[in-house]
Structures are given as structure tokens and as C-alpha cells.
């Protein structure tokens, strides 16, 4: 029976002790062992890729189950070992190349199986998975073996006792792992928001953080007044932070701000458990660079440990399905095969150490037409960032290819596999199934499109050669702006038997729909959350009506355009602002919606007020704000709401459905004032108050019910 050459012959091919030890570990088992492992998972076919093959023990085993093996690695010395072994064994169906698995030199849909043992955690995993998806045939499978946290701890506390370099390697990997997990959980946003709040109160510039010597004299009196504010808000840690500024304890300041959030506390606890003070100092140095705005996620080395749930998320994001995992050598598809012994210890002190997984590239993600399926796609799009904040060559514009090409291509293929127009026809029937008349049909389609397509201010599906994708591909991407949305509306109206057409404006695209002999306006881009503009007779508006009185359109909140600059929607995966064109404007810069339909109506609302103080004293509340900026018209005053019920949303987290339309309750205080502050009595028994302020301009002379967005809501815990 075919077997490996004598292990000492193979070891002698290495020229240093590290490589000799590596070969000893990989070839200590015979060929039958590796064949058993492959047969357990029922891996076979015509072509297989051994990605990062190392010294090739798996490549040789795979050559006995596949017609052709492509073995690739970046290490030429290890490839030389494989070539030598194949010659000694007479194996001729293995192609060997020095290639990175992050950029594969193979055509699309080339392999039946991709096999990657113990290597992917040293790479940019999302890039590698996208490449695996590209070169894999539909229904093809991927096998991965990875290290979890327990392996790094095993290196630190066991193998590291005899080898300092191994111990340091385990420490560095563990540090990278914890830091990248915290970044994924939003630690950058959290630190930035806390610093922003502190800076706004004490006039401390972000760039001065961790280098400031003294708080400016003009801020000392404000510091004294704000002490009560800190205590009433139950944020003692932030109060202590200000004291540390006065005492010039830069590292302590950073530590307190870092540990203010649960994510930061978890990161600090994990890293302080790693042997060696340099990692404590490195963490504080990293946190300081985040606060200064100089930190880049790309500076964190890619080598890290992974838990199964983390890889599963990445696998599904890249279009794979049927993810399954087990500890090493325990993933069994054919139970008639004898149990294999793991090469490495599966757990170390109760923590997962080495594990493996299988997943498949679907031939087609066949789904029944379901509105909930598309709502879930949009919800995931809303929560998922696709671009890196720091991407130096990327200059975004309104027609940039900002949606990853491999995902766009995948969704195009999926749209075709689902049946294209046939699927859309069935989906339309599902949307309008319970409608009792034309008005309800239109309503159901508009609300569906509002919810099914997230208006991403950064990433939009677009191809320079093919332009905006077809309607079903857009729905599967679940991202799009006015042009995408108009195409989807027209497709759904067509399958409902209604006549519609595109209407192009200088700065906007909408749809006109023929409804009972009236061509009415349909806009699911500017208006979402169930908002459908109507005239004073509660009929959908026509262009003739808008030309006669465009200002009536301003009665309705443009919930599709609420995204503000520097909100988390405008940031990349690293948590930093994406460079270049981002379609997020403040309300006073975007302008009233009526001007997009009728240019003569164009105008700008006041900026939303910025509340600076909300505190209580002697059973009274005190609320003040910075004056709004007015670009046109005149400032009429401010509408103030103070009550006991929160509106439940913010501009960073608007919520779903009609949540964004809720206002702060005004059951304690309601007034319109020209001043920049108000005060009032606090009713007995009240322990918490909420407040919001809207700036009103003379635009209301054109339309008394013009909608003005309010400030961020603030909360007061009554002392």
C-alpha cells in the first residue's frame, strides 16, 4: 500500500530546527490516517485545491481521492519538501505553485472542493473566503481547520515554557484576537461618542486628548457647574475622568474612558490576563490613538484566533451555506469510517483549541417568495458595513462601485437561479394578496419597498458596465437609492397590473403611477417608515398639484433621508468615516423635499438645535441649547417638549416601522419660544424627564404644518 517515505528522510530536507519540528509534526501520522480523515468527511471529486498546503501531507492524501490536486503555498521551502516527497512516492496528479490564497490564479467555478488546514487564521479571512467562493463550483464544499483561543493559551503556558518565541507568538495572537473582537463590537464608536460628549461639555479638542496639560481657564467654572450634572446622570466614571485630566494622569484617563463601556471592560479584562505588561501598555497606547483619531484597524496584524460563531458569520456573509463544525477530527459525514485520532488537543483547560468546519456553495438559494425574507435582508444590510473606513485609493462618488463586486455578482446569479421575473411575479402576489382595492395594492407595494431596501449612504449596488442592477438583484442586495428603488417599484407595479413610469428630476428620481385616471407620485426613497404623502383630501399627490402648491409636500418627514454625517451608518467596517462621497447630509444642508420636485420651492430648514444643558434644582428643570443656524427664511422660534415618555429613537439608531415618527411626550411642558432656554416645574413623583427642541422657520407661512426635525433627545434623572 502507498505510504509516505521514511520520516527521517523527509525531516532531513529542512535546513533549520523549526522546519524540522514542523515536518515531524505533520508526517508523524501515516498516509492511511489522512485518507481516513478525508473519507470521514466524504471529500472526493475531480479537482481539489489544497490552499496553504505547507509540506503537503494532505495534498498527497487528497491525490488518492481526486483526479487533480492543486497545492499552493507562499513558502518555497515547504513546497520544495512536497515536490521531493511526490517524486519519491511517484505521485503525478499534484500541481504545485507558490501562490497566496488571498489571490488565486484559477478561473471561476473550477474546483469541487477547497481544503485549507491550519492556515486561514493567518490571512485576511474575508478576502480568502471570497476567493474560495469564486473558484468553487456550485454545490462544492470548503473544509477549514482553525485555532481558537485555547491554542494560543496552550502555546503560552505549555510549549512556551521551553521556547520563548512560541510563548511570544501565542501572546501576540491572543492580543490581536481580543482587540479585533472589540473593534467588531464597536469599541471605536463607543470611545469616540464618549469623548465627543466630554469634549462638548469641557471644550476639550479631540486632538488634545492625552496630551493636554491643563483645562482651559474659561472651562473651570463650567467644570464646577457640571459636577452636579455628572452625579445626577450617574456617570461617576466620567466625573473621575475629568479629575484625572486636572491631575494630568494621561494613562489613567484613557483607562477610565476605555472601561466605561461593557465592551471596553471586557477587552481590558481579557488583555490584562495575558502574561506580560507590554500588552497592558500597548492596549492603552492603542486606545489613545483611537481617541486622537490616528488609529487604523489595518494596523492590527491579521493573525488571530477564531471561534466557530465568528467564522460562521463570515461564511454566510460571503454566500456560503450549511455551516457545520466540530473539534478537530470529529467532523464526520460517513459514520461507517473508523474514528480518527485528533492531531492536536481539542481543548486546553476547558477552552476550545483546534476545530474544523465544512460548508457549501449553494447551487441556488431557493426561497419561497416571502416579504419577511426581504425584510430580514434589509435589516442585515442596515446592521452590516461593507467598506473599510481607511481605503486610500477609494474616492467615492455617486456612481462608485461601492458594493463589493463578488456580492453583486453572487446576487445577480441568485436572482437568475430564483427565476427572475417569475419570482418577482410570485412575490408581488404575496405582497398584495390581502389587498381589497387598488389603493390598498399601491399602499402594500410602497410599504414593502420602503422596508425591503435600506438606503445605504455609502454602499450601493452599481456596475460601471451594466449600471444599476435589475429589480430582483437590487432586492437581494437590499441596498439602493432613488434609481434602484424606482426600478423595483415599476417592476412590482407591472406585475400587479398597474401602469407606471419613471420621472426624472435634476437631483432625484421617483415614479408616477396611474391610479384611477390620476398620475400620482410614488417615492419610497425620500419617504420610508410607512410615510406616503397625500393632499388635503387624503389622495396621493400628482405633479400638477405639486406644481400648484409644492410646499404641501413638506408636511411629511423625509425618513429616508434622516441619516446624519458621522453617524454609524456613514462609517466603514473599521469604525472610521469612509473617505469621499457619502450620501448623508444634515437637514439644513439637504433642503426641503419640495424643492427636489419643484425647483422654485427649494429652501433649507434651520439646523437641528444642540441641547447643552438639562438639569434640575429646587423642583424645577432647566433646559438650554445652542441657537440653530438659518440659511434662508427667518427663525420664528423653537418648539420645546418636556415629558415623561421617551420618543425611543436617535439619529444613530432610528428603529423600524413608525418609531422614528414618535415625538418626545410634552405632558410636563410644551411651549414655543424665541429664547435659547426654558425652565419649568417638575411634578411630584417624577423621577425622569425627556426633552427635545425643534427650530421653526418662516417656511411655515407657506405651509403651516411643515415638518421640522427635532434635536437629539436628552434625558434627566431628577435628583
XYZ file of C-alpha atoms in Angstrom:
719
model
C 0.000 0.000 0.000
C 1.233 3.507 -0.857
C 2.713 5.329 2.127
C 4.931 8.282 2.977
C 8.710 7.884 2.777
C 10.663 7.338 5.973
C 10.045 10.366 8.190
C 13.749 10.922 8.812
C 14.302 11.267 5.068
C 11.663 13.988 4.934
C 12.961 15.774 8.049
C 16.437 15.869 6.529
C 15.081 18.106 3.752
C 14.690 21.010 6.215
C 17.600 23.343 6.962
C 16.592 24.648 10.425
C 15.232 23.217 13.662
C 11.861 24.984 13.402
C 11.127 23.438 9.991
C 12.418 20.042 11.121
C 9.999 20.121 14.069
C 7.171 21.226 11.764
C 7.782 18.323 9.340
C 7.982 15.895 12.266
C 4.542 17.036 13.474
C 2.903 16.825 10.037
C 4.353 13.472 8.891
C 4.181 11.621 12.218
C 0.932 10.000 11.022
C 0.909 7.616 8.057
C -0.978 8.130 4.797
C -3.814 5.851 5.914
C -4.583 8.260 8.776
C -5.050 11.207 6.418
C -7.127 9.130 3.996
C -9.392 8.111 6.871
C -9.875 11.771 7.824
C -10.796 12.658 4.218
C -13.167 9.694 3.917
C -14.894 10.627 7.189
C -15.987 13.879 5.550
C -16.781 12.186 2.204
C -14.498 14.511 0.246
C -13.990 13.442 -3.359
C -14.387 14.710 -6.913
C -12.466 15.799 -9.973
C -10.452 18.801 -8.747
C -9.460 19.937 -5.245
C -7.463 22.945 -4.056
C -5.135 22.380 -1.098
C -4.900 26.018 -0.005
C -1.753 26.759 2.041
C -0.593 23.164 1.693
C 2.609 23.501 3.739
C 4.807 20.412 3.335
C 1.983 18.620 1.527
C 0.896 15.653 3.641
C -2.763 16.496 2.951
C -2.040 17.126 -0.756
C -0.720 13.593 -1.170
C -3.728 12.118 0.632
C -6.124 14.203 -1.470
C -4.375 12.963 -4.629
C -5.710 9.487 -3.816
C -9.319 10.717 -3.793
C -9.328 13.390 -6.538
C -8.285 13.309 -10.195
C -6.289 16.522 -9.838
C -4.867 18.371 -6.820
C -3.647 21.973 -6.938
C -1.311 22.555 -3.982
C -0.356 26.156 -3.235
C 1.626 27.923 -0.521
C 3.691 31.100 -0.098
C 6.637 29.254 1.486
C 9.017 27.966 -1.248
C 10.982 25.755 1.177
C 7.878 23.821 2.188
C 6.807 23.451 -1.437
C 10.265 22.015 -2.149
C 9.635 19.363 0.514
C 6.318 18.450 -1.143
C 7.941 18.188 -4.589
C 10.627 15.892 -3.178
C 8.066 13.646 -1.463
C 5.853 13.375 -4.574
C 8.855 12.289 -6.636
C 9.818 9.635 -4.067
C 6.205 8.352 -3.977
C 5.589 8.557 -7.722
C 2.527 10.814 -7.310
C 1.905 12.709 -10.559
C -1.522 14.370 -10.208
C -0.455 17.269 -7.963
C 0.200 20.709 -9.425
C 2.427 22.825 -7.162
C 2.574 26.644 -7.203
C 3.945 29.371 -4.944
C 0.766 31.452 -4.624
C -1.069 33.357 -1.882
C -4.528 32.047 -1.029
C -5.696 35.683 -0.936
C -5.360 35.907 -4.740
C -5.983 32.625 -6.529
C -4.839 32.176 -10.165
C -7.799 29.984 -11.139
C -10.931 30.610 -13.159
C -14.395 30.814 -11.626
C -16.206 27.597 -10.618
C -13.063 25.479 -11.103
C -12.838 23.226 -8.011
C -15.145 20.622 -6.480
C -13.573 21.074 -3.029
C -11.351 23.656 -1.352
C -9.270 22.247 1.514
C -7.463 24.574 3.942
C -5.854 23.070 7.028
C -4.482 25.289 9.795
C -3.757 28.388 7.715
C -6.720 30.706 7.146
C -6.346 32.408 10.554
C -3.039 33.909 9.325
C -4.773 35.711 6.440
C -7.447 38.303 5.693
C -10.261 35.791 6.131
C -12.999 37.727 4.311
C -10.796 38.098 1.214
C -9.834 34.419 1.273
C -13.443 33.259 1.659
C -14.495 35.448 -1.271
C -11.767 33.819 -3.383
C -12.830 30.339 -2.261
C -16.417 31.171 -3.231
C -15.297 32.382 -6.650
C -13.224 29.334 -7.629
C -15.627 26.765 -6.155
C -18.299 25.070 -8.258
C -21.948 25.324 -7.156
C -22.599 22.602 -4.558
C -18.839 22.496 -3.911
C -17.592 22.259 -0.322
C -14.951 24.015 1.737
C -13.057 22.404 4.622
C -11.237 24.556 7.185
C -9.250 23.693 10.281
C -8.599 26.600 12.645
C -7.181 27.570 16.014
C -9.369 29.011 18.767
C -8.281 30.898 21.905
C -7.275 27.721 23.726
C -4.483 27.039 21.231
C -2.818 30.387 21.902
C -3.020 29.727 25.644
C -1.528 26.276 25.114
C 1.396 27.896 23.280
C 1.851 30.440 26.088
C 1.584 28.165 29.117
C 2.826 24.802 27.806
C 5.038 24.874 24.725
C 6.204 28.385 25.602
C 7.914 27.109 28.745
C 10.741 25.721 26.611
C 10.609 28.187 23.718
C 10.365 31.951 24.265
C 9.481 32.710 20.631
C 6.500 30.323 20.790
C 5.291 31.980 24.005
C 5.529 35.444 22.445
C 3.706 34.229 19.329
C 0.818 32.949 21.450
C 0.644 36.227 23.372
C 0.595 38.362 20.240
C -2.107 36.223 18.616
C -4.289 36.446 21.717
C -3.865 40.234 21.899
C -4.810 40.633 18.222
C -7.836 38.386 18.773
C -9.216 40.357 21.702
C -8.582 43.713 20.036
C -10.257 42.731 16.743
C -13.271 41.352 18.608
C -13.665 44.630 20.464
C -13.413 46.577 17.184
C -16.130 44.379 15.687
C -18.321 45.070 18.735
C -17.982 48.818 18.166
C -15.345 49.918 20.696
C -14.122 52.635 18.300
C -17.593 54.177 18.020
C -18.122 53.883 21.780
C -14.866 55.661 22.650
C -15.487 58.352 20.044
C -19.001 59.050 21.349
C -17.861 59.246 24.985
C -15.011 61.575 24.061
C -17.332 63.679 21.908
C -19.709 64.132 24.841
C -16.849 65.008 27.172
C -15.349 67.422 24.639
C -18.659 69.229 24.108
C -19.008 69.806 27.846
C -15.442 70.894 28.642
C -14.336 72.455 25.347
C -11.509 69.920 25.015
C -10.375 69.325 21.438
C -10.173 65.633 20.481
C -6.658 66.108 19.114
C -5.565 67.397 22.545
C -6.682 64.256 24.385
C -3.883 62.521 26.292
C -1.511 65.484 25.705
C -3.476 68.281 27.384
C -1.675 69.855 30.315
C -4.408 71.951 31.878
C -8.097 72.521 31.273
C -8.572 75.977 29.848
C -9.293 78.646 32.461
C -12.579 79.502 30.768
C -13.751 75.949 31.429
C -13.039 75.779 35.169
C -16.296 77.452 36.217
C -18.166 75.241 33.806
C -16.443 72.218 35.355
C -17.764 73.199 38.774
C -21.325 73.651 37.451
C -21.194 70.344 35.609
C -20.190 68.326 38.680
C -23.846 68.135 39.709
C -24.728 67.151 36.140
C -22.332 64.193 36.237
C -23.666 62.943 39.558
C -27.313 63.313 38.515
C -26.588 61.354 35.327
C -24.992 58.504 37.291
C -21.789 58.635 35.269
C -19.318 58.853 38.082
C -16.586 57.295 35.972
C -16.732 60.244 33.592
C -16.620 62.602 36.589
C -13.468 60.854 37.778
C -12.084 61.164 34.267
C -12.327 64.946 34.452
C -10.433 64.898 37.729
C -7.720 62.829 36.078
C -7.456 65.495 33.393
C -6.780 68.053 36.119
C -4.208 65.734 37.649
C -2.579 65.095 34.243
C -2.771 61.270 34.587
C -2.941 60.510 30.876
C -2.891 56.701 31.032
C -5.401 56.627 33.869
C -7.675 58.958 31.908
C -7.562 56.623 28.951
C -8.157 53.568 31.125
C -11.243 55.055 32.784
C -12.758 56.083 29.469
C -11.981 52.659 27.990
C -13.580 50.823 30.912
C -16.712 52.967 30.890
C -18.427 50.560 28.448
C -19.011 46.837 28.830
C -17.116 46.192 25.581
C -14.127 48.146 26.889
C -14.206 46.438 30.286
C -14.277 43.018 28.623
C -11.329 43.981 26.406
C -9.344 45.271 29.398
C -10.071 42.139 31.479
C -9.033 39.808 28.661
C -5.807 41.604 27.833
C -4.656 42.020 31.434
C -4.868 38.219 31.768
C -2.181 37.826 29.100
C 1.248 37.361 30.643
C 3.449 40.393 30.189
C 2.957 44.091 30.966
C 3.756 45.211 27.394
C 0.220 44.228 26.380
C -1.334 46.422 29.078
C 0.763 49.362 27.867
C 0.055 48.506 24.229
C -3.691 48.486 24.885
C -3.597 51.943 26.469
C -1.421 53.219 23.633
C -3.906 51.815 21.106
C -6.856 53.385 22.955
C -5.073 56.748 22.983
C -4.527 56.544 19.216
C -8.260 55.846 18.797
C -9.094 58.936 20.841
C -6.652 61.047 18.821
C -8.214 59.762 15.598
C -4.957 58.218 14.332
C -5.835 54.541 14.839
C -6.327 52.267 11.818
C -7.770 48.771 12.069
C -5.461 47.726 9.249
C -2.537 48.202 11.661
C -3.712 45.229 13.742
C -1.940 42.090 12.453
C -4.359 39.674 10.784
C -3.120 36.622 12.701
C -5.709 35.788 15.340
C -7.826 33.003 16.839
C -11.419 32.346 15.777
C -14.454 30.875 17.460
C -16.933 28.893 15.324
C -19.593 31.617 15.588
C -17.167 34.206 14.178
C -16.281 32.084 11.154
C -19.936 31.177 10.608
C -20.816 34.881 10.314
C -18.052 35.441 7.748
C -19.001 32.303 5.838
C -22.645 33.346 5.494
C -21.699 36.914 4.581
C -19.737 35.515 1.633
C -22.697 33.481 0.363
C -21.909 30.000 1.706
C -24.491 27.856 3.484
C -24.835 24.705 5.638
C -22.058 25.571 8.084
C -21.195 22.730 10.479
C -18.289 22.342 12.860
C -16.721 20.012 15.409
C -13.462 19.678 17.278
C -10.561 18.502 15.134
C -11.018 15.005 13.591
C -14.602 14.786 14.907
C -16.484 16.200 11.904
C -17.984 13.009 10.467
C -20.238 12.680 7.404
C -19.713 8.938 6.869
C -20.217 7.099 10.154
C -19.069 3.787 8.636
C -15.498 5.096 8.772
C -13.396 4.344 11.864
C -12.951 7.192 14.327
C -9.786 9.203 13.738
C -7.439 10.414 16.445
C -7.084 14.237 16.583
C -3.677 15.549 15.578
C -3.906 18.237 18.251
C -5.608 18.659 21.603
C -9.185 19.901 21.045
C -9.471 21.801 24.340
C -6.977 23.431 26.660
C -8.150 23.986 30.251
C -11.742 23.817 29.061
C -11.317 26.305 26.189
C -11.729 25.300 22.552
C -8.296 24.910 20.986
C -8.383 23.323 17.493
C -11.556 22.802 15.463
C -12.740 22.144 11.920
C -15.728 23.036 9.759
C -17.435 22.296 6.446
C -19.740 24.489 4.377
C -21.160 24.549 0.871
C -21.534 26.952 -2.029
C -25.245 26.719 -2.855
C -26.353 25.982 -6.381
C -29.201 28.391 -5.764
C -30.590 29.802 -2.574
C -34.111 28.663 -3.397
C -36.595 30.527 -1.234
C -40.332 30.905 -1.427
C -41.387 34.489 -2.158
C -41.718 35.995 1.316
C -41.861 39.615 2.450
C -40.204 38.655 5.745
C -37.238 37.174 3.867
C -36.626 40.516 2.155
C -37.227 42.484 5.362
C -34.534 40.369 7.046
C -32.120 41.074 4.179
C -32.706 44.812 4.637
C -32.291 44.553 8.399
C -28.962 42.769 7.931
C -27.883 45.409 5.394
C -28.694 48.135 7.894
C -26.537 46.461 10.532
C -23.621 45.451 8.266
C -20.859 47.694 6.951
C -19.232 46.672 3.690
C -16.300 49.061 3.239
C -13.145 49.886 5.159
C -13.005 53.394 6.568
C -9.357 53.760 5.598
C -9.096 52.799 1.951
C -6.661 55.302 0.470
C -7.314 54.655 -3.250
C -11.078 54.757 -2.787
C -12.670 58.071 -3.725
C -16.419 57.641 -3.551
C -18.781 59.382 -5.934
C -22.450 58.992 -6.752
C -21.683 56.264 -9.294
C -18.885 54.468 -7.446
C -18.791 50.687 -7.379
C -19.001 50.725 -3.599
C -20.910 47.463 -3.260
C -18.427 44.532 -3.299
C -18.322 43.072 -6.795
C -18.308 39.448 -5.677
C -21.509 40.044 -3.685
C -23.146 41.869 -6.588
C -22.207 39.046 -8.974
C -23.493 36.487 -6.494
C -26.832 38.272 -6.120
C -27.156 38.561 -9.907
C -26.607 34.810 -10.199
C -29.034 34.156 -7.356
C -31.680 36.345 -9.000
C -31.323 34.254 -12.145
C -31.483 30.976 -10.216
C -34.614 32.129 -8.392
C -36.363 32.652 -11.694
C -36.036 36.397 -12.260
C -39.397 37.815 -13.350
C -41.180 34.612 -12.344
C -40.029 35.099 -8.754
C -40.973 38.804 -8.832
C -44.440 37.918 -10.129
C -44.975 35.468 -7.247
C -43.540 37.956 -4.759
C -45.959 40.641 -5.978
C -48.883 38.266 -5.442
C -47.665 37.668 -1.887
C -47.380 41.418 -1.193
C -50.879 42.299 -2.436
C -52.611 39.044 -1.513
C -54.964 40.566 1.079
C -55.488 43.956 -0.586
C -59.157 44.817 -1.216
C -58.742 47.609 -3.770
C -56.264 49.496 -5.933
C -55.389 51.976 -3.160
C -54.507 49.130 -0.812
C -52.484 47.368 -3.532
C -50.434 50.540 -4.017
C -50.058 51.038 -0.271
C -48.805 47.466 0.271
C -46.236 47.702 -2.527
C -44.897 51.079 -1.352
C -44.540 49.960 2.268
C -42.857 46.723 1.164
C -40.230 48.597 -0.893
C -39.696 51.122 1.913
C -38.806 48.284 4.293
C -37.058 45.904 1.872
C -34.390 48.338 0.608
C -32.023 50.051 3.036
C -30.858 53.445 1.811
C -27.163 52.890 2.488
C -25.335 56.265 2.433
C -22.057 54.576 1.469
C -22.539 51.304 -0.430
C -24.882 50.999 -3.400
C -25.126 48.197 -5.986
C -23.661 49.606 -9.183
C -21.557 48.353 -12.083
C -19.810 50.729 -14.496
C -20.532 48.440 -17.439
C -24.085 47.400 -16.559
C -25.230 50.321 -14.419
C -27.957 49.855 -11.803
C -28.865 46.154 -11.419
C -32.260 44.666 -12.222
C -35.092 44.858 -9.689
C -34.659 41.397 -8.140
C -30.879 41.769 -7.789
C -31.473 45.089 -6.012
C -33.934 43.395 -3.644
C -31.388 40.653 -2.894
C -28.657 43.241 -2.256
C -31.236 45.021 -0.039
C -29.443 48.333 -0.635
C -30.285 51.148 -3.007
C -31.128 54.791 -3.583
C -33.706 56.613 -5.671
C -32.842 54.989 -9.022
C -32.712 51.460 -7.607
C -35.951 51.975 -5.715
C -37.779 53.418 -8.718
C -36.827 50.351 -10.803
C -38.143 47.993 -8.128
C -41.418 49.928 -7.793
C -42.020 49.845 -11.558
C -41.380 46.070 -11.674
C -43.796 45.335 -8.820
C -46.475 47.667 -10.203
C -46.150 45.916 -13.584
C -46.786 42.505 -12.035
C -49.773 43.905 -10.142
C -51.283 45.006 -13.465
C -50.783 48.746 -12.923
C -49.216 51.292 -15.271
C -46.233 53.298 -14.013
C -43.275 55.285 -15.344
C -40.022 56.870 -14.177
C -39.971 60.593 -13.528
C -36.500 62.195 -13.600
C -35.685 65.401 -11.716
C -32.334 67.243 -11.670
C -31.470 65.791 -8.240
C -33.929 62.954 -7.731
C -35.788 60.038 -9.363
C -39.313 58.943 -8.481
C -42.226 57.062 -10.063
C -45.556 58.191 -11.443
C -48.354 55.634 -11.121
C -51.714 55.688 -12.872
C -54.301 55.280 -10.115
C -57.946 55.784 -11.064
C -57.100 58.047 -14.006
C -54.709 60.161 -11.890
C -50.921 60.007 -12.331
C -49.807 60.063 -8.691
C -46.305 60.412 -7.255
C -44.670 57.375 -5.576
C -41.397 57.932 -3.673
C -40.050 55.132 -1.454
C -36.562 56.669 -1.287
C -37.133 60.011 0.449
C -40.123 58.632 2.350
C -39.925 55.439 4.386
C -41.399 54.119 7.646
C -44.894 53.986 6.175
C -44.932 57.672 5.163
C -46.966 58.221 1.952
C -47.575 61.915 1.087
C -51.186 62.855 0.309
C -53.053 66.074 -0.457
C -55.534 67.744 1.874
C -58.253 65.423 0.514
C -56.112 62.425 1.589
C -55.393 61.430 -2.007
C -51.889 60.661 -3.262
C -50.332 63.769 -4.786
C -49.962 64.457 -8.509
C -47.261 66.548 -10.188
C -49.905 69.106 -11.225
C -50.867 69.542 -7.578
C -47.227 69.915 -6.587
C -46.547 72.500 -9.268
C -49.512 74.494 -7.980
C -48.564 74.142 -4.313
C -45.214 72.353 -3.797
C -44.992 73.291 -0.116
C -47.697 70.797 0.884
C -45.107 68.040 0.344
C -43.063 69.434 3.257
C -45.754 68.312 5.710
C -44.287 64.797 5.559
C -40.988 63.767 7.220
C -38.335 62.522 4.791
C -37.495 59.484 6.903
C -35.408 58.007 4.093
C -33.039 60.971 4.265
C -32.630 61.223 8.034
C -29.034 59.838 8.118
C -26.630 62.376 9.533
C -22.913 62.864 8.787
C -20.612 60.983 11.183
C -23.409 58.652 12.257
C -22.519 54.969 12.390
C -24.220 54.466 9.011
C -21.501 56.559 7.333
C -18.594 54.544 8.720
C -16.753 51.558 7.347
C -16.039 48.208 8.938
C -13.168 49.734 10.909
C -15.495 52.246 12.550
C -13.967 55.272 10.821
C -15.630 57.642 8.382
C -15.478 56.396 4.809
C -13.321 58.615 2.608
C -15.032 60.523 -0.209
C -18.657 60.804 -1.260
C -21.118 59.793 1.444
C -24.804 60.477 0.870
C -25.603 61.779 4.339
C -26.377 65.453 4.894
C -27.696 67.468 7.797
C -31.276 68.601 7.236
C -30.203 72.222 6.826
C -27.799 71.180 4.046
C -30.075 68.747 2.181
C -33.043 71.102 1.947
C -36.806 70.636 1.885
C -38.131 67.763 -0.238
C -40.495 70.039 -2.199
C -37.513 71.689 -3.910
C -36.449 68.364 -5.413
C -39.808 68.139 -7.223
C -40.394 71.838 -7.967
C -37.129 73.859 -8.041
C -38.828 77.175 -7.223
C -39.762 75.732 -3.821
C -36.189 74.942 -2.865
C -35.175 76.079 0.597
C -33.346 74.960 3.709
C -34.695 74.347 7.206
C -32.783 75.561 10.275
C -30.172 73.200 11.689
C -31.420 70.950 14.453
C -30.773 72.504 17.891
C -27.945 71.161 20.049
C -29.057 70.863 23.676
C -26.227 71.798 26.037
C -27.852 71.666 29.489
C -30.724 69.798 31.088
C -30.619 69.755 34.862
C -32.855 70.136 37.915
C -32.716 72.329 41.018
C -35.306 73.108 43.681
C -38.031 71.045 41.963
C -37.549 72.832 38.638
C -35.900 71.743 35.408
C -33.620 73.943 33.290
C -33.098 73.324 29.573
C -30.842 75.289 27.193
C -29.484 74.846 23.671
C -27.173 76.390 21.091
C -29.015 78.600 18.560
C -29.810 76.938 15.238
C -28.146 78.009 12.002
C -30.576 79.531 9.492
C -29.508 79.517 5.822
C -32.666 81.066 4.420
C -36.013 82.379 5.683
C -36.217 83.705 9.245
C -36.088 81.886 12.553
C -39.579 82.042 14.067
C -38.689 80.244 17.297
C -38.311 76.882 18.965
C -40.866 74.232 19.877
C -39.964 72.628 23.190
C -41.260 69.307 24.503
C -40.568 68.027 28.028
C -42.290 64.892 29.248
C -42.065 61.545 30.972
C -42.170 59.322 27.860
C -39.196 58.971 25.507
C -39.670 59.020 21.742
C -37.471 55.894 21.666
C -35.064 56.690 18.834
C -31.968 58.703 17.951
C -30.386 59.696 14.646
C -27.796 56.951 15.088
C -30.415 54.306 15.937
C -33.746 55.270 14.370
C -35.573 51.970 14.861
C -38.014 50.362 12.455
C -41.540 50.957 11.208
C -43.114 54.100 12.647
C -40.763 54.505 15.641
C -38.928 57.401 14.020
C -42.221 59.311 13.760
C -42.779 59.340 17.520
C -42.199 62.593 19.401
C -40.990 63.172 22.927
C -44.055 63.477 25.140
C -44.946 67.001 26.288
C -47.096 66.080 29.291
C -44.863 68.164 31.592
C -44.029 71.177 29.426
C -44.881 72.352 25.900
C -44.097 75.781 24.522
C -42.837 77.808 21.585
C -40.163 80.374 22.405
C -37.673 82.653 20.688
C -35.210 82.197 23.580
C -32.493 79.548 23.820
C -33.562 78.235 27.206
C -36.658 77.341 29.209
C -37.417 76.181 32.724
C -40.438 74.745 34.462
C -41.818 72.969 37.493
C -41.288 69.240 37.949
C -44.499 67.479 39.056
C -44.398 65.497 42.282
C -43.284 61.886 41.964
C -41.472 62.354 38.635
C -38.021 60.708 38.593
C -37.068 61.026 34.928
C -37.708 63.597 32.203
C -37.074 63.638 28.455
C -36.711 66.744 26.307
C -36.386 67.696 22.637
C -36.366 71.002 20.752
C -37.310 71.846 17.135
C -36.276 75.028 15.324
C -39.083 76.652 13.282
C -38.515 78.985 10.340
C -40.788 81.343 8.413
C -41.320 78.492 5.945
C -44.498 77.780 7.932
C -46.024 80.827 6.269
C -46.059 78.753 3.062
C -47.357 75.599 4.805
C -48.487 75.802 8.462
C -47.867 72.065 9.004
C -44.314 71.979 7.652
C -42.337 69.203 9.374
C -39.176 70.263 11.231
C -36.890 67.586 12.659
C -36.180 67.896 16.363
C -32.913 67.779 18.286
C -31.439 64.639 19.738
C -33.492 63.730 22.787
C -31.877 64.255 26.195
C -32.776 62.634 29.496
C -32.695 63.988 33.042
C -32.658 61.756 36.104
C -34.341 64.036 38.618
C -32.210 64.394 41.751
